[in-house]
XYZ file of C-alpha atoms in Angstrom:
513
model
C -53.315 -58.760 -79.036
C -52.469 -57.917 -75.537
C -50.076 -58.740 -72.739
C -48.863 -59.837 -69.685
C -47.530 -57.323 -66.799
C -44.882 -59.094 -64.432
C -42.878 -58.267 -62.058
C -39.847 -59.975 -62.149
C -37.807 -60.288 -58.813
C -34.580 -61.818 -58.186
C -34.933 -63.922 -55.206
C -32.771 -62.867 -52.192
C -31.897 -59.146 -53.326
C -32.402 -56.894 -50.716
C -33.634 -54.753 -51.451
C -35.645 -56.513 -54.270
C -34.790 -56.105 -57.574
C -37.011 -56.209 -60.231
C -38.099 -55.203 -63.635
C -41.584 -54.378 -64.415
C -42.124 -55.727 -67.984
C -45.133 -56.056 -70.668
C -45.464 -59.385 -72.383
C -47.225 -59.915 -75.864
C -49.548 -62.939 -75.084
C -49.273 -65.767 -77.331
C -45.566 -65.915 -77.367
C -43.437 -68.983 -76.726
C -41.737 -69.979 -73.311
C -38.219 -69.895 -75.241
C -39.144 -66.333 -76.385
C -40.260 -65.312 -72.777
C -37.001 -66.480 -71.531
C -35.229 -64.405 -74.074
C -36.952 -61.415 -73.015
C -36.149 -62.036 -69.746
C -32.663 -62.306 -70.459
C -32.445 -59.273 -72.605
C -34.771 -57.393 -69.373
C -31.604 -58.600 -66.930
C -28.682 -57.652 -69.441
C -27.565 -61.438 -69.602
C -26.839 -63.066 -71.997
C -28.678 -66.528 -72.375
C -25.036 -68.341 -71.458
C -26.652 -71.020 -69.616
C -29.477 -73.745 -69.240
C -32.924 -72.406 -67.761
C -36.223 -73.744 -66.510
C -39.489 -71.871 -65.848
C -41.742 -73.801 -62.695
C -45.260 -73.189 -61.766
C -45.770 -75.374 -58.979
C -48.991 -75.278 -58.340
C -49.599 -77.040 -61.318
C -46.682 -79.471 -60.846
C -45.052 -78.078 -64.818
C -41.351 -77.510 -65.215
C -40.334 -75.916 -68.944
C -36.935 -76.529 -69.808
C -35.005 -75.912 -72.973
C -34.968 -79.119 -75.554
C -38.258 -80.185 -74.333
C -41.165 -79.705 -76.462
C -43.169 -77.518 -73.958
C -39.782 -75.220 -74.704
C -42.062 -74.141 -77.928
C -45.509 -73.980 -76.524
C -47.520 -70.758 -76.029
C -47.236 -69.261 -72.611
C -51.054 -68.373 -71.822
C -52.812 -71.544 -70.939
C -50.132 -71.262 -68.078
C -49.611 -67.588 -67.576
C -53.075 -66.635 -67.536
C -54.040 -69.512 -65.007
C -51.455 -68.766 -62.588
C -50.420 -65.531 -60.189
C -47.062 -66.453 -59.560
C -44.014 -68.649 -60.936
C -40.563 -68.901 -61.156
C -37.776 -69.023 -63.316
C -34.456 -70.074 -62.730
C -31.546 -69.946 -65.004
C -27.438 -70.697 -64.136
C -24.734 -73.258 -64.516
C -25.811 -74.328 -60.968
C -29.054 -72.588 -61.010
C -27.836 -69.776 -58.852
C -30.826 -67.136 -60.112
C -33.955 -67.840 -59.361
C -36.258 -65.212 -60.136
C -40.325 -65.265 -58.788
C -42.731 -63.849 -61.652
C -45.485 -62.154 -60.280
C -48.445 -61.893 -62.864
C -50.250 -58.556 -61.759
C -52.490 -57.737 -64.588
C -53.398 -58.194 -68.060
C -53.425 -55.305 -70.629
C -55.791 -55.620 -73.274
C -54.794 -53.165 -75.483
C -51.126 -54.013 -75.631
C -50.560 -53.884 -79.216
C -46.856 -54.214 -79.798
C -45.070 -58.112 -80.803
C -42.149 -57.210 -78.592
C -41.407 -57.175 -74.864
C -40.939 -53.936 -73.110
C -39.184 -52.976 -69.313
C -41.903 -50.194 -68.004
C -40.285 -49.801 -64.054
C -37.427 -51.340 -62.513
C -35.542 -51.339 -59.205
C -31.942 -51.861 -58.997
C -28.730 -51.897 -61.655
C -27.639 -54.390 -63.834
C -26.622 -57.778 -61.943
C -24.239 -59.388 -63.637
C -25.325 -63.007 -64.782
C -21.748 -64.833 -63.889
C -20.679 -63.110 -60.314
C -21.935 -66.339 -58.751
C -25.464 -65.704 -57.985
C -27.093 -62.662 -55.143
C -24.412 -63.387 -52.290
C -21.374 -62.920 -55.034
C -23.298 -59.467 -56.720
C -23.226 -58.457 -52.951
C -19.768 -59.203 -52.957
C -19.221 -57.252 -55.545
C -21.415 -54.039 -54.396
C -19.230 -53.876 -51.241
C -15.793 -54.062 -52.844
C -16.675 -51.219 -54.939
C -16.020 -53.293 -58.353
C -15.891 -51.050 -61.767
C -17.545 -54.302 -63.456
C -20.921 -52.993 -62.134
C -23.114 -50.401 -64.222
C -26.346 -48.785 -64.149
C -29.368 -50.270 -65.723
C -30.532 -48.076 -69.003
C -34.099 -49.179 -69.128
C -34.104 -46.998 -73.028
C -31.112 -49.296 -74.363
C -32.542 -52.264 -72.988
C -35.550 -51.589 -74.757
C -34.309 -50.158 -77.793
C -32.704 -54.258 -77.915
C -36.009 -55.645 -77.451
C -37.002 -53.658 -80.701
C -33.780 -55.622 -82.782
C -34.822 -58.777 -81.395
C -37.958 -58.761 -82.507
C -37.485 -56.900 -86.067
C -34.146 -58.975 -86.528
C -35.499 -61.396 -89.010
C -37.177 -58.180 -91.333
C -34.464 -55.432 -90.733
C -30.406 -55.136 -91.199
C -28.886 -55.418 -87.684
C -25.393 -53.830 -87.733
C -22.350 -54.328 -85.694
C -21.804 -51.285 -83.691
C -26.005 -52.054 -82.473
C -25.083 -55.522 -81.461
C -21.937 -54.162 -79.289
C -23.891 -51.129 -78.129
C -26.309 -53.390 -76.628
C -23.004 -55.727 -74.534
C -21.569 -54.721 -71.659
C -17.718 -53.750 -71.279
C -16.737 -57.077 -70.194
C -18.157 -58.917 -72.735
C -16.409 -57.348 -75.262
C -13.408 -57.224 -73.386
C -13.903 -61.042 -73.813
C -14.212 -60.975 -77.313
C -11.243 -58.376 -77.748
C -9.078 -60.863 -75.891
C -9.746 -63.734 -77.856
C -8.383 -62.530 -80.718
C -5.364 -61.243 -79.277
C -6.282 -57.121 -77.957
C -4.736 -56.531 -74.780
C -4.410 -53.650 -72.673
C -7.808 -52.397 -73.485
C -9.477 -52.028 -70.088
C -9.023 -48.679 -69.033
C -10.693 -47.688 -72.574
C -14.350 -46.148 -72.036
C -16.882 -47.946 -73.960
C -17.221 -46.228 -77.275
C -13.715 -46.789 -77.733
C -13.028 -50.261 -77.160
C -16.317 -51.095 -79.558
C -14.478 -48.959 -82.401
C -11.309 -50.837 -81.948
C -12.536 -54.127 -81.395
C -14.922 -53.900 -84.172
C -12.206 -52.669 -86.452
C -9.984 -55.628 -85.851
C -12.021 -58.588 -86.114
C -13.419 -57.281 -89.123
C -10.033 -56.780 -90.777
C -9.763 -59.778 -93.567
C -6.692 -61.140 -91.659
C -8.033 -61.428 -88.871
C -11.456 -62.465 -89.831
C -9.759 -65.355 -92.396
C -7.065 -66.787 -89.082
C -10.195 -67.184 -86.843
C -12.891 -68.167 -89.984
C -10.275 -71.258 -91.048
C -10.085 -72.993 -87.530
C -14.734 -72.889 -87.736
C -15.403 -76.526 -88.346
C -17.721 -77.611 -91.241
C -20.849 -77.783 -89.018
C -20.634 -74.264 -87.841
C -19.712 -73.068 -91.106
C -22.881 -74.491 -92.526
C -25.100 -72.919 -89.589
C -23.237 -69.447 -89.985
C -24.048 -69.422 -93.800
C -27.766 -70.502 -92.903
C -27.575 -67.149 -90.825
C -26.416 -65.418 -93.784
C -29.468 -66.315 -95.691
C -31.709 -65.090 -93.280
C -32.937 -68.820 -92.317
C -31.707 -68.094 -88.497
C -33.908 -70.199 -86.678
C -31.336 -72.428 -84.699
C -32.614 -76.306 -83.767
C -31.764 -76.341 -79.916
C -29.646 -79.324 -80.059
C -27.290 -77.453 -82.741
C -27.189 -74.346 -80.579
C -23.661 -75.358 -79.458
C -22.478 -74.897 -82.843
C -22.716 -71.599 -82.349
C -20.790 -71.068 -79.748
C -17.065 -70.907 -81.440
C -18.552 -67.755 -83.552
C -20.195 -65.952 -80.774
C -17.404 -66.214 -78.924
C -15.127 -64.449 -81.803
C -18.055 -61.616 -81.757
C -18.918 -62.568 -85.377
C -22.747 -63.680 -84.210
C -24.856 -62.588 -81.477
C -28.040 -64.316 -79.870
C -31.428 -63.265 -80.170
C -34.889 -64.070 -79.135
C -36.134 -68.336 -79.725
C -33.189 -69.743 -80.495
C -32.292 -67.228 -83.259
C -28.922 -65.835 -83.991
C -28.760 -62.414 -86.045
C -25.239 -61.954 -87.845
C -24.069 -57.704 -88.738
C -24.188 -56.782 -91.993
C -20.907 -56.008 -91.708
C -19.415 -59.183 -90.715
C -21.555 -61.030 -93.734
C -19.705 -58.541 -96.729
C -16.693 -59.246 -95.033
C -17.226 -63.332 -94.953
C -17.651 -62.813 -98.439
C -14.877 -60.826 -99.051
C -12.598 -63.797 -97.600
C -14.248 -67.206 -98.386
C -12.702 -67.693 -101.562
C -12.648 -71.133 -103.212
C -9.018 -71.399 -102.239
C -9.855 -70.015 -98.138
C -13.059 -72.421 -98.271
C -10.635 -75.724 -99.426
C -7.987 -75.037 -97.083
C -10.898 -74.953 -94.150
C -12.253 -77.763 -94.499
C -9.162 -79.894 -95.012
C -7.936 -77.991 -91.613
C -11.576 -78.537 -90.109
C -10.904 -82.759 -91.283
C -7.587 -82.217 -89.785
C -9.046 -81.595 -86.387
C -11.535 -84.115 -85.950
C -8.981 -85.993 -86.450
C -6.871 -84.594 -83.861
C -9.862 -84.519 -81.177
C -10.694 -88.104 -81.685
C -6.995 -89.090 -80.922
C -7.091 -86.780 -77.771
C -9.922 -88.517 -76.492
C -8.336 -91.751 -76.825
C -4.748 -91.461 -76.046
C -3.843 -88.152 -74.296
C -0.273 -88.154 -75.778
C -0.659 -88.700 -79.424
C 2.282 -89.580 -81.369
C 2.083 -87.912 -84.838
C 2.502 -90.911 -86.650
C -0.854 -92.408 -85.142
C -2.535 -89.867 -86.289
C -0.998 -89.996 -89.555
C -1.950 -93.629 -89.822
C -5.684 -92.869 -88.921
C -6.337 -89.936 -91.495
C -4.629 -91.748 -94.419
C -6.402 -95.153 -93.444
C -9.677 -93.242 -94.175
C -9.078 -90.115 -96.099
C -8.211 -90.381 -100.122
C -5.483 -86.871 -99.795
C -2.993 -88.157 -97.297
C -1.916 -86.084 -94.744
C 2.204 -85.395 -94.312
C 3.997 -84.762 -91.140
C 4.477 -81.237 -92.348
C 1.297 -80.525 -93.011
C -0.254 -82.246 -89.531
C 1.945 -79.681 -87.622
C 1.455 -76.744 -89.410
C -2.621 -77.295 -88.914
C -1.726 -77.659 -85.545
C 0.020 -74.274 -85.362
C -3.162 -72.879 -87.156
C -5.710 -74.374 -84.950
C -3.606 -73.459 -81.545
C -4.143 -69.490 -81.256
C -8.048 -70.427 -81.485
C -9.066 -74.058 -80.240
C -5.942 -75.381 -77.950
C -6.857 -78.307 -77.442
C -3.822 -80.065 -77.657
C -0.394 -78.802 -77.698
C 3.262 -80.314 -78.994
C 5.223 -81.430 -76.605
C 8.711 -83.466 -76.748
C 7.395 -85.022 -80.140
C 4.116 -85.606 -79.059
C 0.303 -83.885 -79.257
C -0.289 -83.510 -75.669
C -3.621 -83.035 -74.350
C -4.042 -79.321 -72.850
C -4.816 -80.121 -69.290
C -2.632 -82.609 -68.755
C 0.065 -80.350 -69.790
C -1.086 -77.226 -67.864
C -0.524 -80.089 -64.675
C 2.695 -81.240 -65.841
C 1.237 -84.729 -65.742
C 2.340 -86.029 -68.716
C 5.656 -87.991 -67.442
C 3.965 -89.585 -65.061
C 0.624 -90.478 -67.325
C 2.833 -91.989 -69.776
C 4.443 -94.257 -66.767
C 0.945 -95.314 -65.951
C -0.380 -95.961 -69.580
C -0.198 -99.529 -70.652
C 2.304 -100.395 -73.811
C -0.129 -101.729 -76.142
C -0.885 -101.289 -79.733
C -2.755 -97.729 -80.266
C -6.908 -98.447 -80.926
C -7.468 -97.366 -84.648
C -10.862 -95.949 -84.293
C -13.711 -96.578 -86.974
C -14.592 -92.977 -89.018
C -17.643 -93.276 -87.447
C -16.387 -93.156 -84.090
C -13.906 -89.818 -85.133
C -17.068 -88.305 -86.674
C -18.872 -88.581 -83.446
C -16.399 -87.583 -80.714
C -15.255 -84.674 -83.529
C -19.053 -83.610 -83.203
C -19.350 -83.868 -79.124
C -16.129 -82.518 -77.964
C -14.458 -86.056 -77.501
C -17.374 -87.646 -76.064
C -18.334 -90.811 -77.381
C -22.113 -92.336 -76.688
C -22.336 -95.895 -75.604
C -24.765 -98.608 -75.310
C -24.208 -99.074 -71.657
C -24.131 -94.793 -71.042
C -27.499 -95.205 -72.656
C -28.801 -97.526 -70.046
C -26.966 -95.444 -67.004
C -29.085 -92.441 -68.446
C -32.491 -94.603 -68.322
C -31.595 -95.426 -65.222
C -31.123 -92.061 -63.940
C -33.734 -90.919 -65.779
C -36.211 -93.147 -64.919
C -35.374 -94.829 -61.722
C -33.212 -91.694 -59.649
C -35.427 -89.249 -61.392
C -32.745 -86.986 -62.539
C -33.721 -84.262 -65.021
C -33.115 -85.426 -68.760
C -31.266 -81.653 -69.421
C -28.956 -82.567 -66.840
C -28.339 -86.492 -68.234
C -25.324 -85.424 -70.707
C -23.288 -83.441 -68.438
C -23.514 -86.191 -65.733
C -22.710 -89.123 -68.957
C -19.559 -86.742 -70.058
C -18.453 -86.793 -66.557
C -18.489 -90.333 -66.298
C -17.199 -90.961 -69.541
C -14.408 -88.936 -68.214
C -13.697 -90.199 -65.093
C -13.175 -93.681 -65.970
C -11.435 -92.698 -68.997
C -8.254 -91.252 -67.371
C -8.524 -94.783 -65.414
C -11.293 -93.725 -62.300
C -12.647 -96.626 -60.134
C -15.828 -97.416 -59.191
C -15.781 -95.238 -55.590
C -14.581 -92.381 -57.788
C -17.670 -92.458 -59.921
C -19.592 -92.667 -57.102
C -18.349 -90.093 -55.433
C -18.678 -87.917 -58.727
C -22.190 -88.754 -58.817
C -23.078 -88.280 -55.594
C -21.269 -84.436 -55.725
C -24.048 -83.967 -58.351
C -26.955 -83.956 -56.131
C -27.759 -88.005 -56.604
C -27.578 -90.019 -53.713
C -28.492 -93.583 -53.850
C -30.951 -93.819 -50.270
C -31.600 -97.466 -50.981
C -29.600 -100.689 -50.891
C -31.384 -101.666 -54.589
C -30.711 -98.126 -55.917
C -26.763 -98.819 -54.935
C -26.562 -101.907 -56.398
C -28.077 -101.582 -59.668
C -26.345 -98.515 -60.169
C -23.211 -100.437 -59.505
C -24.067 -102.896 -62.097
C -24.711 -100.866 -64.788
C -21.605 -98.848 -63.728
C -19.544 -101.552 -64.157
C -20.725 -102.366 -67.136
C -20.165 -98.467 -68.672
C -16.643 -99.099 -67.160
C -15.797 -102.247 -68.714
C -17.394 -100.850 -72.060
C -15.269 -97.525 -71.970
C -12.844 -96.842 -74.056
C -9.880 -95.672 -71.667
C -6.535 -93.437 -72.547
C -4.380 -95.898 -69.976
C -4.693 -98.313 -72.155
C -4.859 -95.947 -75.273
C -8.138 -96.272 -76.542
C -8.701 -99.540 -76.109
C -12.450 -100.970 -73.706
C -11.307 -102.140 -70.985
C -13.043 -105.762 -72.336
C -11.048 -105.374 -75.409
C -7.893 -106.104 -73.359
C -8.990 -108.270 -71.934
C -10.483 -110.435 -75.513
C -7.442 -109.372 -77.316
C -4.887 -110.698 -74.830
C -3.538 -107.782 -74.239
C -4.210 -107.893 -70.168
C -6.331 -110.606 -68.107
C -8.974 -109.792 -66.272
C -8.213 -108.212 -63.004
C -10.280 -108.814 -59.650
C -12.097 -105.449 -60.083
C -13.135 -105.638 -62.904
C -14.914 -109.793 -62.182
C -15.841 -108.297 -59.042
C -15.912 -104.544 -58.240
C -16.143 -103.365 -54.751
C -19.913 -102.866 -53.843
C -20.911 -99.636 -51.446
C -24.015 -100.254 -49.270
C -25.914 -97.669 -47.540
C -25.149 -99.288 -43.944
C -21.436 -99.554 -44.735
C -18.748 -97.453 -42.398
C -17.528 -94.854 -44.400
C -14.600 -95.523 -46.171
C -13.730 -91.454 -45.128
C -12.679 -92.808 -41.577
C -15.795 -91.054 -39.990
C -17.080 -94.227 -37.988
C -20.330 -93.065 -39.461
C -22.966 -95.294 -41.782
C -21.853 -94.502 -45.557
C -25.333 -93.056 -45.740
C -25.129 -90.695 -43.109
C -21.252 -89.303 -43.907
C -20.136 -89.401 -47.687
C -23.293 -90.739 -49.243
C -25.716 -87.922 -47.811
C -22.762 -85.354 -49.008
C -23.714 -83.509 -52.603
């Protein structure tokens, strides 16, 4: 078979640190990056790309080169990079430096390394520094044995039982601290290792506990779970989200490709609880809150009885005030999205502000949009966004004409969604834009981007005027059209900044990101 030696270096540590590892050849980039991951102790929380810029390649998740063998890259090249992060805030330079022929094993393995564990979510070198000099007790030594001992499960995961207590050996404190706090465990962090993995594995296993945070999982990540549980755990990347909600309750961990290994364990104990009667009264409660994201989306502050008039419009077993607020109560302790306020489902960050008084003064008194069950399907299944015509020309547009990345399109298309849904105008998208890294340099750039913008905007559907497109008020009666909206403002490059600067637009706010 063979393999790859690299040295992998995080850029900026000094001094270096690195992690000599072997690589089987004729593995995937996805599975490179998960050995990479597992070399590092992270846990594959964010996006990544791999670069070799020599040959002018990027590899990033969802794209097909994702899947393609490493070696006709690899074994061209001396040098490339990875970088992986929220912002990108690790970049790591992978130094080729020989090829073993007789390699012989399928799985990854850490032969040398310099330095202890970095953790992946201290904000990047400058913030692990940071943490070095302050002395934190988050920090541990690296155990190149255990590291590699995981490389082993991850690549005998889909032959060989995995059990719980291997999964948690293989996280660090925090990370099950995480877990232990999600379902409720407090007071656990003065408690060495081996005991808070007992204890935390001993509660969310008990069938209580398991069954409260089992009957808020939604139908789609019920169905992926119980593809895990018969052994087809090869997750499409686009569905990988799905997974999240579990893995964050410590009921599924991540492995190598896009696979997910569940404990023996936790499977006997699913079984124990999924009962015909647990797996009814789950997916009415997993209906239940579709229909209570949707609403959020488009209103806020949600009286009950909208809601009520939505899921009985579409749904054949009508829903009763009673039961709408005891699903509520159910879903709270695990997905609080909303909470119940003065007679009202309030949406959770407005309340955390205290905005809600003064939202409702703002928000128009028309009738309440009654979405289609399409449209409550969709925002159910993308966390309240909802995909438009005109966001799909905005993302050619970036995507073609601003060359912006396509795995960075939907977070930028949320964010607008977003913004002009709580009522944003056009300089507040811009600016929003523009603190993503894309400034518009030309004149033409400017204005078709305010164009289409527009467009998105008029074409949104907005909770001032509680649910309802901007357009649609406008075709309905319900409001004329106001000057903004015929005519929005236009920003040009040679503008003074509307900041106060006496500077060009383009040289103060516009060159800002």
């Amino acid at each position: 078979m063979g393999a790859y030696q690299l040295k992998v270096t995080i850029k900026g540590s000094k001094p270096p640190i690195w992690r000599r590892v072997l690589i089987p050849e004729g593995i995937t980039f996805g599975k490179l990056h998960q050995m990479i991951q597992t070399a590092f102790c992270w846990s594959d929380e964010h996006l990544y790309e791999f670069e070799f810029r020599s040959e002018g390649v990027r590899i990033v998740p969802g794209k097909e080169n994702e899947s393609s063998k490493i070696d006709s890259l690899v074994s061209g090249t001396s040098k490339f990079t990875y970088t992986y992060g929220l912002d990108k805030n690790w970049e790591l330079n992978l130094q080729v430096e020989d090829v073993v022929s007789d390699y012989k094993e399928s799985r990854g393995q850490v032969i040398k390394f310099k330095g202890d564990c970095v953790p992946e979510n201290c904000g990047g070198i400058a913030g692990y520094y940071e943490l070095l000099e302050s002395g934190s007790k988050d920090l541990k030594e690296y155990d190149m044995s255990a590291v590699n001992k995981r490389m082993d499960q991850s690549s005998d995961a889909a032959s060989e039982e995995v059990h719980i207590a291997e999964i948690y050996d293989c996280y660090d404190k925090g990370s099950i601290l995480e877990i232990a706090k999600r379902h409720g465990m407090n007071g656990l962090s003065k408690c060495k290792k081996e005991e808070l993995v007992e204890r935390t594995i001993t509660h969310i296993l008990d069938p209580k506990v398991m069954s409260s945070y089992f009957l808020c999982a939604r139908d789609s990540e019920i169905n992926l779970f119980e593809q895990l549980a018969s052994d087809d755990i090869l997750v499409p990347t686009f569905e990988m989200e799905e997974m999240d909600f579990l893995y964050a309750g410590g009921y599924v961990t991540a492995g190598s490709d896009n696979r997910f290994m569940v404990a023996e364990e936790v499977l006997k104990a699913y079984e124990a609880v999924n009962t015909p009667e647990f797996k009814e009264e789950r997916e009415r409660l997993s209906k239940i809150g579709d229909y209570l994201c949707a609403a959020n989306s488009l209103y806020a502050v949600t009286p009950p009885l909208v809601l009520l008039e939505t899921f009985n419009k579409y749904e054949d077993k009508k829903l009763s005030l009673e039961e709408l607020l005891h699903a509520h109560e159910l879903l709270q302790s695990y997905r609080p999205l909303v909470r119940f306020i003065d007679g009202n489902f309030v949406d959770g960050a407005l309340a955390e502000q205290n905005g809600v008084e003064e939202f409702l003064q703002m928000q128009k008194k028309v009738p309440y949009y009654i979405p289609a069950q399409m449209e409550i399907r969709f925002m159910a299944d993308h966390e309240g966004f909802l995909m438009t015509g005109e966001l799909g020309l905005l993302s050619k547009f970036l995507t073609d004409e601003m060359n912006v990345p396509d795995e960075r399109i939907p977070y930028i298309l949320r964010q607008v969604q977003a913004e002009i849904s709580m009522g944003g105008q056009l300089k507040e998208v811009v600016d929003g834009i523009e603190a993503a890294g894309i400034i518009f340099e030309s004149e033409e750039h400017l204005e078709r981007f305010t164009s289409i913008i527009t467009d998105v905007w008029n074409h949104t559907r907005m909770m001032l005027n509680r649910g309802h497109k901007p357009y649609e008020m406008v075709m309905k009666g319900l409001e004329t059209a106001s000057a903004q909206r015929k005519n929005p403002p236009k920003i040009y490059p040679n503008d003074p900044c509307s900041c106060g600067s006496g500077k060009k637009y383009k040289k103060c706010c516009g060159k800002k990101s």
